[in-house]
Short mmCIF file of N, CA and C in Angstrom, two decimals:
data_model
loop_
_atom_site.label_atom_id
_atom_site.label_comp_id
_atom_site.label_asym_id
_atom_site.label_seq_id
_atom_site.Cartn_x
_atom_site.Cartn_y
_atom_site.Cartn_z
N UNK A 1 -235.11 11.94 -127.78
CA UNK A 1 -234.66 11.23 -127.09
C UNK A 1 -233.90 12.17 -126.11
N UNK A 2 -234.28 12.04 -124.67
CA UNK A 2 -233.78 12.77 -123.61
C UNK A 2 -232.19 12.59 -123.51
N UNK A 3 -231.67 13.63 -123.14
CA UNK A 3 -229.86 13.76 -122.92
C UNK A 3 -229.92 13.05 -121.74
N UNK A 4 -228.89 11.95 -121.53
CA UNK A 4 -228.64 11.69 -120.16
C UNK A 4 -228.11 12.72 -119.35
N UNK A 5 -228.14 12.87 -117.97
CA UNK A 5 -228.03 13.70 -116.88
C UNK A 5 -226.65 13.61 -116.39
N UNK A 6 -225.56 14.65 -116.76
CA UNK A 6 -224.48 14.56 -116.05
C UNK A 6 -224.50 14.20 -114.21
N UNK A 7 -223.78 13.35 -113.93
CA UNK A 7 -223.99 13.05 -112.54
C UNK A 7 -222.77 12.82 -111.73
N UNK A 8 -222.07 13.62 -110.89
CA UNK A 8 -221.16 13.56 -110.22
C UNK A 8 -220.90 12.68 -109.10
N UNK A 9 -220.21 11.53 -108.82
CA UNK A 9 -220.25 10.74 -107.70
C UNK A 9 -218.90 10.85 -107.23
N UNK A 10 -218.69 10.96 -105.54
CA UNK A 10 -217.43 10.99 -105.15
C UNK A 10 -217.76 10.64 -103.65
N UNK A 11 -216.36 10.05 -102.78
CA UNK A 11 -216.75 9.69 -101.37
C UNK A 11 -216.11 10.79 -100.70
N UNK A 12 -216.52 10.93 -99.08
CA UNK A 12 -215.43 11.81 -98.60
C UNK A 12 -214.54 11.11 -97.99
N UNK A 13 -213.95 10.18 -98.53
CA UNK A 13 -212.83 9.30 -97.68
C UNK A 13 -211.75 9.17 -98.94
N UNK A 14 -210.44 9.05 -98.22
CA UNK A 14 -209.38 8.51 -99.34
C UNK A 14 -209.17 7.04 -99.18
N UNK A 15 -209.21 6.85 -98.00
CA UNK A 15 -208.88 5.48 -97.43
C UNK A 15 -208.92 4.10 -98.41
N UNK A 16 -208.04 3.45 -98.22
CA UNK A 16 -208.10 2.27 -99.63
C UNK A 16 -209.24 1.60 -99.54
N UNK A 17 -209.25 1.18 -98.46
CA UNK A 17 -210.51 0.01 -97.80
C UNK A 17 -211.68 0.49 -97.49
N UNK A 18 -212.09 1.82 -97.96
CA UNK A 18 -213.03 2.63 -97.43
C UNK A 18 -214.29 2.18 -97.98
N UNK A 19 -215.19 1.94 -96.79
CA UNK A 19 -216.63 1.43 -97.31
C UNK A 19 -217.52 2.57 -98.02
N UNK A 20 -216.98 3.82 -98.10
CA UNK A 20 -217.82 4.72 -98.85
C UNK A 20 -217.37 4.91 -100.01
N UNK A 21 -216.17 4.73 -100.40
CA UNK A 21 -215.39 4.39 -101.77
C UNK A 21 -216.16 3.52 -102.56
N UNK A 22 -216.14 2.35 -101.52
CA UNK A 22 -217.08 1.22 -102.07
C UNK A 22 -218.61 1.55 -102.65
N UNK A 23 -219.24 2.00 -101.64
CA UNK A 23 -220.74 2.49 -101.81
C UNK A 23 -220.67 3.44 -103.00
N UNK A 24 -219.82 4.53 -103.16
CA UNK A 24 -219.91 5.40 -104.22
C UNK A 24 -219.91 4.57 -105.54
N UNK A 25 -218.76 3.62 -105.68
CA UNK A 25 -218.53 2.84 -106.84
C UNK A 25 -220.02 1.59 -106.97
N UNK A 26 -220.82 1.51 -105.97
CA UNK A 26 -221.95 0.63 -106.29
C UNK A 26 -222.97 1.44 -106.80
N UNK A 27 -223.34 2.75 -106.22
CA UNK A 27 -224.43 3.43 -106.62
C UNK A 27 -223.78 4.41 -107.98
N UNK A 28 -222.71 4.46 -107.89
CA UNK A 28 -222.19 4.90 -109.55
C UNK A 28 -222.67 3.92 -110.79
N UNK A 29 -222.51 2.44 -110.26
CA UNK A 29 -223.04 1.64 -111.24
C UNK A 29 -224.67 1.91 -111.36
N UNK A 30 -225.13 1.78 -110.20
CA UNK A 30 -227.01 1.74 -110.21
C UNK A 30 -227.14 3.29 -111.18
N UNK A 31 -226.51 4.36 -111.11
CA UNK A 31 -226.85 5.37 -111.87
C UNK A 31 -226.56 5.18 -112.96
N UNK A 32 -225.70 4.65 -113.49
CA UNK A 32 -225.28 4.23 -114.85
C UNK A 32 -226.43 3.44 -115.63
N UNK A 33 -226.79 2.49 -114.91
CA UNK A 33 -227.92 1.39 -115.49
C UNK A 33 -229.17 2.53 -115.36
N UNK A 34 -229.55 3.50 -114.47
CA UNK A 34 -230.60 4.51 -114.75
C UNK A 34 -230.62 5.24 -115.82
N UNK A 35 -229.39 5.33 -116.66
CA UNK A 35 -229.27 5.98 -117.72
C UNK A 35 -228.40 7.45 -117.62
N UNK A 36 -227.91 7.85 -116.35
CA UNK A 36 -227.21 8.79 -116.07
C UNK A 36 -225.72 8.82 -116.58
N UNK A 37 -225.24 9.88 -117.09
CA UNK A 37 -223.74 10.07 -117.49
C UNK A 37 -223.01 10.29 -116.42
N UNK A 38 -222.28 9.46 -115.79
CA UNK A 38 -221.67 9.63 -114.47
C UNK A 38 -220.07 9.58 -114.66
N UNK A 39 -219.87 10.51 -113.95
CA UNK A 39 -218.25 10.95 -113.57
C UNK A 39 -218.00 10.55 -112.26
N UNK A 40 -217.41 9.68 -111.82
CA UNK A 40 -216.84 9.10 -110.38
C UNK A 40 -215.56 9.87 -110.44
N UNK A 41 -215.21 10.31 -109.24
CA UNK A 41 -213.82 11.10 -108.80
C UNK A 41 -213.56 10.52 -107.42
N UNK A 42 -212.19 10.38 -107.38
CA UNK A 42 -211.50 10.45 -106.15
C UNK A 42 -210.77 11.55 -105.77
N UNK A 43 -211.41 11.93 -104.28
CA UNK A 43 -210.74 13.07 -104.03
C UNK A 43 -209.04 13.06 -103.57
N UNK A 44 -208.72 11.81 -103.84
CA UNK A 44 -207.00 11.44 -103.25
C UNK A 44 -206.44 11.86 -104.73
N UNK A 45 -206.91 12.25 -105.67
CA UNK A 45 -206.67 12.68 -106.96
C UNK A 45 -206.32 14.00 -107.25
N UNK A 46 -206.64 14.83 -106.22
CA UNK A 46 -206.53 16.43 -106.36
C UNK A 46 -205.78 16.75 -105.29
N UNK A 47 -204.70 17.40 -105.69
CA UNK A 47 -204.01 17.99 -104.66
C UNK A 47 -204.54 19.63 -103.89
N UNK A 48 -205.18 19.13 -102.85
CA UNK A 48 -205.67 20.12 -102.32
C UNK A 48 -204.99 20.09 -100.83
N UNK A 49 -204.48 21.44 -100.39
CA UNK A 49 -204.15 21.31 -98.94
C UNK A 49 -204.83 21.78 -97.99
N UNK A 50 -204.87 21.73 -96.38
CA UNK A 50 -205.60 22.52 -95.98
C UNK A 50 -206.05 23.88 -95.98
N UNK A 51 -207.17 24.25 -96.06
CA UNK A 51 -207.81 25.80 -96.11
C UNK A 51 -206.56 26.54 -95.68
N UNK A 52 -206.22 27.54 -96.00
CA UNK A 52 -205.75 28.89 -95.26
C UNK A 52 -205.79 30.18 -96.23
N UNK A 53 -206.30 30.98 -95.72
CA UNK A 53 -206.67 32.52 -96.41
C UNK A 53 -205.38 32.65 -96.94
N UNK A 54 -204.35 32.91 -96.24
CA UNK A 54 -203.10 33.33 -96.59
C UNK A 54 -202.30 32.50 -97.48
N UNK A 55 -202.74 31.24 -97.88
CA UNK A 55 -201.95 30.32 -98.70
C UNK A 55 -202.95 30.76 -99.95
N UNK A 56 -204.06 31.11 -99.87
CA UNK A 56 -205.22 31.26 -101.08
C UNK A 56 -204.66 32.61 -101.65
N UNK A 57 -204.50 33.61 -100.94
CA UNK A 57 -203.90 34.93 -101.23
C UNK A 57 -202.98 34.78 -102.34
N UNK A 58 -202.05 33.74 -102.11
CA UNK A 58 -201.08 33.53 -102.91
C UNK A 58 -201.28 32.92 -104.17
N UNK A 59 -202.73 32.43 -104.31
CA UNK A 59 -202.88 31.78 -105.61
C UNK A 59 -203.82 30.62 -105.25
N UNK A 60 -205.23 30.64 -105.88
CA UNK A 60 -205.99 29.40 -105.68
C UNK A 60 -205.28 28.08 -106.45
N UNK A 61 -204.77 27.10 -105.70
CA UNK A 61 -204.28 25.78 -106.37
C UNK A 61 -204.96 25.35 -107.52
N UNK A 62 -204.43 25.07 -108.50
CA UNK A 62 -204.96 24.47 -109.77
C UNK A 62 -206.07 23.53 -109.61
N UNK A 63 -205.94 22.49 -108.62
CA UNK A 63 -206.80 21.38 -108.45
C UNK A 63 -208.12 21.83 -107.77
N UNK A 64 -208.03 22.85 -107.10
CA UNK A 64 -209.52 23.42 -106.67
C UNK A 64 -209.89 23.71 -107.67
N UNK A 65 -209.61 24.50 -108.52
CA UNK A 65 -209.97 25.04 -109.91
C UNK A 65 -210.65 24.07 -110.43
N UNK A 66 -209.86 23.00 -110.54
CA UNK A 66 -210.66 21.58 -111.30
C UNK A 66 -212.02 21.05 -110.87
N UNK A 67 -211.86 21.00 -109.55
CA UNK A 67 -212.94 20.62 -108.69
C UNK A 67 -213.94 21.66 -108.67
N UNK A 68 -213.80 23.01 -108.91
CA UNK A 68 -214.74 23.99 -109.15
C UNK A 68 -215.59 23.83 -110.50
N UNK A 69 -214.73 23.48 -111.41
CA UNK A 69 -215.04 23.15 -112.59
C UNK A 69 -216.00 21.93 -112.52
N UNK A 70 -215.79 20.82 -112.24
CA UNK A 70 -216.35 19.53 -111.92
C UNK A 70 -217.86 19.47 -111.26
N UNK A 71 -217.53 20.34 -110.22
CA UNK A 71 -218.75 20.51 -109.50
C UNK A 71 -219.84 21.59 -110.00
N UNK A 72 -219.33 22.49 -110.90
CA UNK A 72 -220.34 23.33 -111.61
C UNK A 72 -220.69 22.59 -113.03
N UNK A 73 -220.05 21.70 -113.63
CA UNK A 73 -220.46 20.99 -114.83
C UNK A 73 -221.57 20.05 -114.59
N UNK A 74 -221.30 19.98 -113.55
CA UNK A 74 -222.52 18.43 -113.22
C UNK A 74 -223.77 18.97 -112.16
N UNK A 75 -224.87 18.96 -112.89
CA UNK A 75 -226.33 19.58 -112.11
C UNK A 75 -226.68 18.65 -110.93
N UNK A 76 -226.07 17.47 -111.05
CA UNK A 76 -226.57 16.39 -110.09
C UNK A 76 -225.19 15.70 -109.40
N UNK A 77 -225.23 15.48 -108.00
CA UNK A 77 -224.34 14.82 -107.27
C UNK A 77 -224.66 13.70 -106.49
N UNK A 78 -223.97 12.58 -106.14
CA UNK A 78 -224.09 11.70 -105.28
C UNK A 78 -223.02 11.79 -104.40
N UNK A 79 -223.10 12.10 -103.03
CA UNK A 79 -221.81 12.04 -102.20
C UNK A 79 -222.06 10.91 -101.03
N UNK A 80 -220.99 10.20 -100.75
CA UNK A 80 -220.98 9.21 -99.90
C UNK A 80 -220.00 9.61 -98.69
N UNK A 81 -220.70 9.72 -97.62
CA UNK A 81 -220.06 10.65 -96.38
C UNK A 81 -219.88 9.40 -95.24
N UNK A 82 -218.66 9.18 -95.07
CA UNK A 82 -218.23 8.38 -93.84
C UNK A 82 -218.52 9.51 -92.53
N UNK A 83 -218.53 8.68 -91.44
CA UNK A 83 -219.21 9.29 -90.05
C UNK A 83 -217.88 9.31 -89.25
N UNK A 84 -217.37 10.62 -88.68
CA UNK A 84 -215.86 10.59 -87.97
C UNK A 84 -216.39 11.55 -86.88
N UNK A 85 -216.46 11.01 -85.51
CA UNK A 85 -217.31 11.67 -84.19
C UNK A 85 -218.82 12.29 -84.57
N UNK A 86 -219.43 11.62 -85.17
CA UNK A 86 -221.08 11.93 -85.28
C UNK A 86 -221.23 12.94 -86.45
N UNK A 87 -220.23 13.16 -87.04
CA UNK A 87 -220.29 14.33 -88.34
C UNK A 87 -219.39 13.60 -89.59
N UNK A 88 -219.35 14.46 -90.64
CA UNK A 88 -218.59 14.25 -91.93
C UNK A 88 -217.06 14.25 -91.63
N UNK A 89 -216.31 14.21 -92.51
CA UNK A 89 -214.98 14.26 -92.58
C UNK A 89 -214.24 15.69 -92.61
N UNK A 90 -213.23 15.76 -92.06
CA UNK A 90 -212.56 16.91 -92.40
C UNK A 90 -212.05 17.22 -93.95
N UNK A 91 -212.31 15.79 -94.45
CA UNK A 91 -211.56 16.03 -95.92
C UNK A 91 -212.47 16.60 -96.86
N UNK A 92 -213.94 16.20 -96.52
CA UNK A 92 -214.96 16.67 -97.30
C UNK A 92 -215.27 18.11 -96.80
N UNK A 93 -215.23 18.54 -95.58
CA UNK A 93 -215.19 19.83 -95.07
C UNK A 93 -214.29 20.66 -96.11
N UNK A 94 -213.10 20.26 -95.88
CA UNK A 94 -212.06 20.99 -96.46
C UNK A 94 -212.12 21.28 -98.03
N UNK A 95 -212.62 20.08 -98.89
CA UNK A 95 -212.88 20.25 -100.00
C UNK A 95 -213.95 21.33 -100.22
N UNK A 96 -215.22 21.30 -99.46
CA UNK A 96 -216.24 22.18 -99.61
C UNK A 96 -215.52 23.84 -99.60
N UNK A 97 -214.92 23.69 -98.47
CA UNK A 97 -214.30 25.10 -98.18
C UNK A 97 -213.68 25.79 -99.38
N UNK A 98 -212.72 25.05 -99.81
CA UNK A 98 -212.12 25.59 -100.89
C UNK A 98 -212.98 25.97 -102.11
N UNK A 99 -213.55 24.92 -102.47
CA UNK A 99 -214.44 25.15 -103.59
C UNK A 99 -215.71 26.04 -103.52
N UNK A 100 -215.93 26.36 -102.42
CA UNK A 100 -216.74 27.34 -102.23
C UNK A 100 -216.28 28.97 -102.34
N UNK A 101 -214.98 29.00 -102.05
CA UNK A 101 -214.29 30.15 -101.74
C UNK A 101 -214.23 31.01 -102.89
N UNK A 102 -214.55 32.15 -102.99
CA UNK A 102 -214.54 33.14 -104.31
C UNK A 102 -212.98 33.21 -104.65
N UNK A 103 -212.78 33.27 -105.95
CA UNK A 103 -211.30 33.87 -106.35
C UNK A 103 -211.49 35.29 -107.07
N UNK A 104 -210.80 35.97 -106.19
CA UNK A 104 -210.84 37.52 -106.26
C UNK A 104 -210.41 37.92 -107.45
N UNK A 105 -211.02 38.63 -108.22
CA UNK A 105 -210.66 39.27 -109.64
C UNK A 105 -210.54 38.08 -110.68
N UNK A 106 -211.25 36.91 -110.30
CA UNK A 106 -211.64 35.99 -111.52
C UNK A 106 -212.93 36.20 -111.99
N UNK A 107 -213.14 36.45 -113.48
CA UNK A 107 -214.62 36.74 -113.92
C UNK A 107 -215.25 35.46 -113.79
N UNK A 108 -214.76 34.15 -114.02
CA UNK A 108 -215.53 32.83 -113.52
C UNK A 108 -215.95 32.90 -112.37
N UNK A 109 -214.96 33.00 -111.61
CA UNK A 109 -215.18 31.96 -110.20
C UNK A 109 -215.38 33.21 -108.93
N UNK A 110 -215.61 34.41 -109.22
CA UNK A 110 -215.76 35.59 -108.57
C UNK A 110 -216.81 34.96 -107.16
N UNK A 111 -217.62 34.28 -107.65
CA UNK A 111 -218.86 34.15 -106.64
C UNK A 111 -218.58 32.54 -106.01
N UNK A 112 -218.70 32.47 -104.89
CA UNK A 112 -218.21 31.28 -104.06
C UNK A 112 -219.38 30.31 -104.11
N UNK A 113 -220.42 30.79 -104.47
CA UNK A 113 -221.65 29.83 -104.70
C UNK A 113 -221.67 29.23 -105.99
N UNK A 114 -221.26 29.76 -107.07
CA UNK A 114 -221.43 29.29 -108.40
C UNK A 114 -221.26 27.80 -108.57
N UNK A 115 -220.29 27.15 -107.78
CA UNK A 115 -220.32 25.45 -108.09
C UNK A 115 -221.23 24.91 -107.41
N UNK A 116 -222.16 25.39 -106.72
CA UNK A 116 -222.97 24.49 -105.59
C UNK A 116 -224.36 24.99 -106.11
N UNK A 117 -224.79 26.53 -106.28
CA UNK A 117 -226.29 27.09 -106.62
C UNK A 117 -227.07 26.13 -107.48
N UNK A 118 -228.25 25.45 -106.93
CA UNK A 118 -229.08 24.67 -107.81
C UNK A 118 -228.70 23.19 -108.26
N UNK A 119 -227.62 22.64 -107.31
CA UNK A 119 -227.31 21.54 -107.54
C UNK A 119 -228.14 20.51 -106.87
N UNK A 120 -228.56 19.48 -107.73
CA UNK A 120 -229.39 18.39 -106.81
C UNK A 120 -228.43 17.28 -106.34
N UNK A 121 -228.52 17.29 -104.93
CA UNK A 121 -227.71 16.28 -104.31
C UNK A 121 -228.14 15.43 -103.64
N UNK A 122 -227.42 14.02 -103.87
CA UNK A 122 -228.17 12.99 -103.17
C UNK A 122 -227.13 12.57 -102.07
N UNK A 123 -227.44 12.23 -100.81
CA UNK A 123 -226.53 11.90 -99.73
C UNK A 123 -226.56 10.33 -99.26
N UNK A 124 -225.55 9.97 -99.32
CA UNK A 124 -225.39 8.37 -98.63
C UNK A 124 -224.55 8.27 -97.87
N UNK A 125 -224.29 7.34 -96.89
CA UNK A 125 -223.32 7.06 -96.07
C UNK A 125 -223.17 5.35 -95.69
N UNK A 126 -221.76 5.09 -95.20
CA UNK A 126 -221.66 3.66 -94.86
C UNK A 126 -220.94 3.56 -93.81
N UNK A 127 -221.13 2.70 -92.97
CA UNK A 127 -220.43 2.67 -91.46
C UNK A 127 -220.76 1.42 -91.12
N UNK A 128 -219.57 0.63 -90.58
CA UNK A 128 -220.05 -0.75 -89.67
C UNK A 128 -220.91 -0.60 -88.68
N UNK A 129 -221.30 0.35 -88.16
CA UNK A 129 -222.46 0.60 -86.79
C UNK A 129 -223.59 0.65 -87.55
N UNK A 130 -224.60 0.59 -86.41
CA UNK A 130 -225.98 0.22 -86.51
C UNK A 130 -226.53 1.24 -86.90
N UNK A 131 -226.29 2.46 -87.05
CA UNK A 131 -226.89 3.56 -87.83
C UNK A 131 -226.20 3.81 -89.25
N UNK A 132 -225.19 3.30 -89.69
CA UNK A 132 -224.53 3.48 -90.95
C UNK A 132 -224.18 4.78 -91.35
N UNK A 133 -223.52 5.64 -90.54
CA UNK A 133 -223.24 6.74 -90.72
C UNK A 133 -224.25 7.98 -90.94
N UNK A 134 -225.39 7.73 -90.35
CA UNK A 134 -226.51 8.61 -90.52
C UNK A 134 -226.31 10.07 -90.14
N UNK A 135 -225.60 10.14 -88.89
CA UNK A 135 -225.51 11.64 -88.43
C UNK A 135 -224.81 12.27 -89.07
N UNK A 136 -223.73 11.84 -89.72
CA UNK A 136 -222.94 12.78 -90.92
C UNK A 136 -223.77 13.20 -91.77
N UNK A 137 -224.83 12.57 -92.20
CA UNK A 137 -225.66 13.02 -93.06
C UNK A 137 -226.63 14.38 -92.82
N UNK A 138 -226.87 14.05 -91.45
CA UNK A 138 -227.56 15.17 -90.85
C UNK A 138 -227.01 16.49 -90.71
N UNK A 139 -225.76 16.33 -90.61
CA UNK A 139 -224.77 17.43 -90.53
C UNK A 139 -224.57 18.36 -91.95
N UNK A 140 -224.17 17.36 -92.72
CA UNK A 140 -223.98 17.72 -94.18
C UNK A 140 -225.17 18.29 -94.86
N UNK A 141 -226.26 17.75 -94.72
CA UNK A 141 -227.60 18.37 -95.28
C UNK A 141 -227.64 19.94 -95.23
N UNK A 142 -227.30 20.31 -93.98
CA UNK A 142 -227.42 22.17 -93.65
C UNK A 142 -226.47 22.59 -94.60
N UNK A 143 -225.47 22.06 -94.18
CA UNK A 143 -224.40 22.62 -94.98
C UNK A 143 -224.15 22.94 -96.47
N UNK A 144 -224.97 21.81 -97.23
CA UNK A 144 -225.25 22.18 -98.64
C UNK A 144 -226.25 22.95 -98.90
N UNK A 145 -227.19 22.63 -98.08
CA UNK A 145 -228.36 23.97 -98.27
C UNK A 145 -227.89 25.48 -98.31
N UNK A 146 -227.16 25.60 -97.40
CA UNK A 146 -226.60 26.78 -97.18
C UNK A 146 -226.08 27.32 -98.38
N UNK A 147 -225.19 26.52 -98.77
CA UNK A 147 -224.42 26.79 -100.32
C UNK A 147 -225.33 26.54 -101.23
N UNK A 148 -226.82 26.52 -101.13
CA UNK A 148 -227.74 26.63 -102.30
C UNK A 148 -228.13 25.29 -103.09
N UNK A 149 -227.50 24.04 -102.57
CA UNK A 149 -227.80 22.97 -103.24
C UNK A 149 -229.29 22.55 -102.96
N UNK A 150 -229.53 21.97 -103.73
CA UNK A 150 -231.19 21.09 -103.01
C UNK A 150 -230.84 19.96 -102.99
N UNK A 151 -231.16 19.44 -101.56
CA UNK A 151 -230.74 17.88 -101.16
C UNK A 151 -231.88 17.21 -101.12
N UNK A 152 -231.60 16.11 -102.00
CA UNK A 152 -232.57 15.40 -101.82
C UNK A 152 -233.24 15.00 -100.44
N UNK A 153 -234.47 14.68 -100.25
CA UNK A 153 -235.08 14.25 -99.12
C UNK A 153 -234.85 12.77 -98.68
N UNK A 154 -234.61 12.11 -99.94
CA UNK A 154 -234.24 10.36 -99.79
C UNK A 154 -233.08 10.39 -99.61
N UNK A 155 -232.54 9.80 -98.25
CA UNK A 155 -231.08 9.62 -98.05
C UNK A 155 -230.97 8.25 -97.64
N UNK A 156 -229.75 7.25 -97.68
CA UNK A 156 -229.56 6.35 -97.52
C UNK A 156 -228.38 6.15 -96.46
N UNK A 157 -228.22 5.60 -95.52
CA UNK A 157 -227.25 5.09 -94.56
C UNK A 157 -226.93 3.84 -94.29
N UNK A 158 -225.94 3.03 -95.03
CA UNK A 158 -225.77 1.66 -94.95
C UNK A 158 -225.13 1.36 -93.88
N UNK A 159 -225.97 0.59 -92.96
CA UNK A 159 -225.19 -0.26 -91.59
C UNK A 159 -224.66 -1.28 -91.93
N UNK A 160 -223.65 -1.76 -91.12
CA UNK A 160 -222.94 -3.15 -90.90
C UNK A 160 -222.10 -3.18 -92.48
N UNK A 161 -221.69 -2.09 -92.79
CA UNK A 161 -221.01 -1.75 -93.97
C UNK A 161 -220.08 -3.12 -94.28
N UNK A 162 -219.31 -3.59 -93.28
CA UNK A 162 -218.20 -4.58 -93.33
C UNK A 162 -218.73 -5.91 -94.13
N UNK A 163 -220.13 -6.04 -94.09
CA UNK A 163 -220.85 -7.38 -94.69
C UNK A 163 -221.65 -7.02 -95.56
N UNK A 164 -221.86 -5.90 -95.87
CA UNK A 164 -222.96 -5.19 -97.07
C UNK A 164 -222.36 -5.08 -98.69
N UNK A 165 -221.11 -6.14 -98.77
CA UNK A 165 -220.84 -5.89 -100.12
C UNK A 165 -220.52 -7.06 -100.61
N UNK A 166 -220.79 -7.45 -101.78
CA UNK A 166 -220.26 -8.74 -102.31
C UNK A 166 -218.79 -8.76 -103.03
N UNK A 167 -218.29 -9.79 -103.34
CA UNK A 167 -216.73 -9.82 -103.59
C UNK A 167 -216.64 -8.93 -104.82
N UNK A 168 -217.78 -8.49 -105.62
CA UNK A 168 -217.36 -7.69 -107.01
C UNK A 168 -217.40 -6.19 -106.54
N UNK A 169 -217.93 -5.92 -105.08
CA UNK A 169 -218.08 -4.62 -104.62
C UNK A 169 -219.55 -4.09 -104.84
N UNK A 170 -220.32 -4.82 -105.20
CA UNK A 170 -221.73 -4.33 -105.42
C UNK A 170 -222.59 -4.64 -104.09
N UNK A 171 -223.72 -3.70 -103.83
CA UNK A 171 -224.53 -4.14 -102.66
C UNK A 171 -224.91 -5.69 -102.66
N UNK A 172 -225.02 -6.27 -101.68
CA UNK A 172 -225.19 -7.46 -101.27
C UNK A 172 -226.42 -7.91 -101.32
N UNK A 173 -227.47 -6.86 -100.72
CA UNK A 173 -228.80 -7.38 -100.74
C UNK A 173 -229.86 -6.58 -101.54
N UNK A 174 -230.93 -7.17 -101.77
CA UNK A 174 -232.03 -6.42 -102.10
C UNK A 174 -232.44 -5.06 -101.49
N UNK A 175 -232.30 -5.11 -100.17
CA UNK A 175 -233.01 -3.96 -99.39
C UNK A 175 -231.82 -3.00 -100.02
N UNK A 176 -230.87 -3.12 -99.63
CA UNK A 176 -229.61 -2.32 -99.81
C UNK A 176 -229.66 -1.85 -101.22
N UNK A 177 -229.95 -2.50 -102.12
CA UNK A 177 -229.82 -1.78 -103.66
C UNK A 177 -230.87 -0.87 -103.77
N UNK A 178 -232.41 -1.50 -103.46
CA UNK A 178 -233.32 -0.81 -103.56
C UNK A 178 -233.23 0.68 -102.89
N UNK A 179 -232.51 0.74 -101.57
CA UNK A 179 -232.74 1.98 -100.81
C UNK A 179 -231.34 2.86 -101.67
N UNK A 180 -230.41 2.16 -102.16
CA UNK A 180 -229.55 3.15 -102.99
C UNK A 180 -230.29 3.66 -104.18
N UNK A 181 -231.03 2.93 -104.90
CA UNK A 181 -231.46 3.23 -106.06
C UNK A 181 -232.65 4.26 -105.89
N UNK A 182 -233.24 4.29 -104.80
CA UNK A 182 -234.23 5.31 -104.65
C UNK A 182 -233.52 6.58 -104.33
N UNK A 183 -232.35 6.72 -103.81
CA UNK A 183 -231.79 8.19 -103.67
C UNK A 183 -231.14 8.45 -105.08
N UNK A 184 -230.74 7.65 -105.87
CA UNK A 184 -230.40 7.75 -107.31
C UNK A 184 -231.51 8.21 -108.00
N UNK A 185 -232.54 7.42 -107.84
CA UNK A 185 -233.85 7.72 -108.76
C UNK A 185 -234.48 9.35 -108.43
N UNK A 186 -234.37 9.59 -107.41
CA UNK A 186 -234.82 10.92 -106.75
C UNK A 186 -233.90 12.12 -107.06
N UNK A 187 -232.70 11.79 -107.35
CA UNK A 187 -231.70 12.89 -107.86
C UNK A 187 -232.00 13.04 -108.92
N UNK A 188 -232.02 12.08 -109.81
CA UNK A 188 -232.23 12.23 -111.35
C UNK A 188 -233.64 12.84 -111.85
N UNK A 189 -234.55 12.41 -110.79
CA UNK A 189 -235.70 12.86 -111.11
C UNK A 189 -235.91 14.53 -111.04
N UNK A 190 -234.94 15.02 -109.85
CA UNK A 190 -235.17 16.31 -109.67
C UNK A 190 -234.55 17.01 -110.70
N UNK A 191 -233.24 16.44 -110.95
CA UNK A 191 -232.33 17.39 -111.71
C UNK A 191 -232.78 17.24 -113.25
N UNK A 192 -233.75 16.60 -113.79
CA UNK A 192 -234.07 16.67 -115.21
C UNK A 192 -235.19 17.61 -115.11
N UNK A 193 -235.87 17.77 -114.10
CA UNK A 193 -237.04 18.77 -113.88
C UNK A 193 -236.42 20.08 -113.69
N UNK A 194 -235.37 20.35 -113.11
CA UNK A 194 -234.60 21.30 -112.82
C UNK A 194 -233.93 22.19 -114.14
N UNK A 195 -233.54 21.08 -115.09
CA UNK A 195 -232.82 21.31 -116.13
C UNK A 195 -234.14 21.59 -117.48
N UNK A 196 -235.07 21.43 -116.96
CA UNK A 196 -236.20 21.17 -118.29
C UNK A 196 -236.39 22.77 -118.54
N UNK A 197 -236.72 23.16 -120.04
CA UNK A 197 -236.99 24.44 -120.19
C UNK A 197 -238.17 25.29 -119.74
#
């Protein structure tokens, strides 16, 4: 029997009523149903300051190391990205900047690419607008590819997010569920092949 694929799921938002946090919850449930071993995290649970090289020189924050470990330990990720001013959030960029920064003199984290290289990443977005946050995904894709991630070609931008969820926080329409599932399935398909001996 195949071992379930470890899958990390998170949103690039900490807002209490974030549509992308709701989307992350919905796709985590879909991925669990597809047989993945899902770890869902909230970036608000990590004490990560704005990136500053002088601060880093005094020691990498412990929660940054925790994120490095989580990113590294999961061969596949699903990232739900809000769109701010046509791009991804400062929170998401700051998280990636910290996690990709090498820790000098540390045998484990001396390479900044270690948490990213070879990861299979599925991208989704949610927005009340008609494009569903699609432009944020267009900016996030090359950033992750530059860090040696394999970004799944299938992506999903959920438009009219304010009316897209049912009272239980699940996607309300068959079309939305099908589009989200297609991203999940492609990520798991690729991750299983990359992990194959």
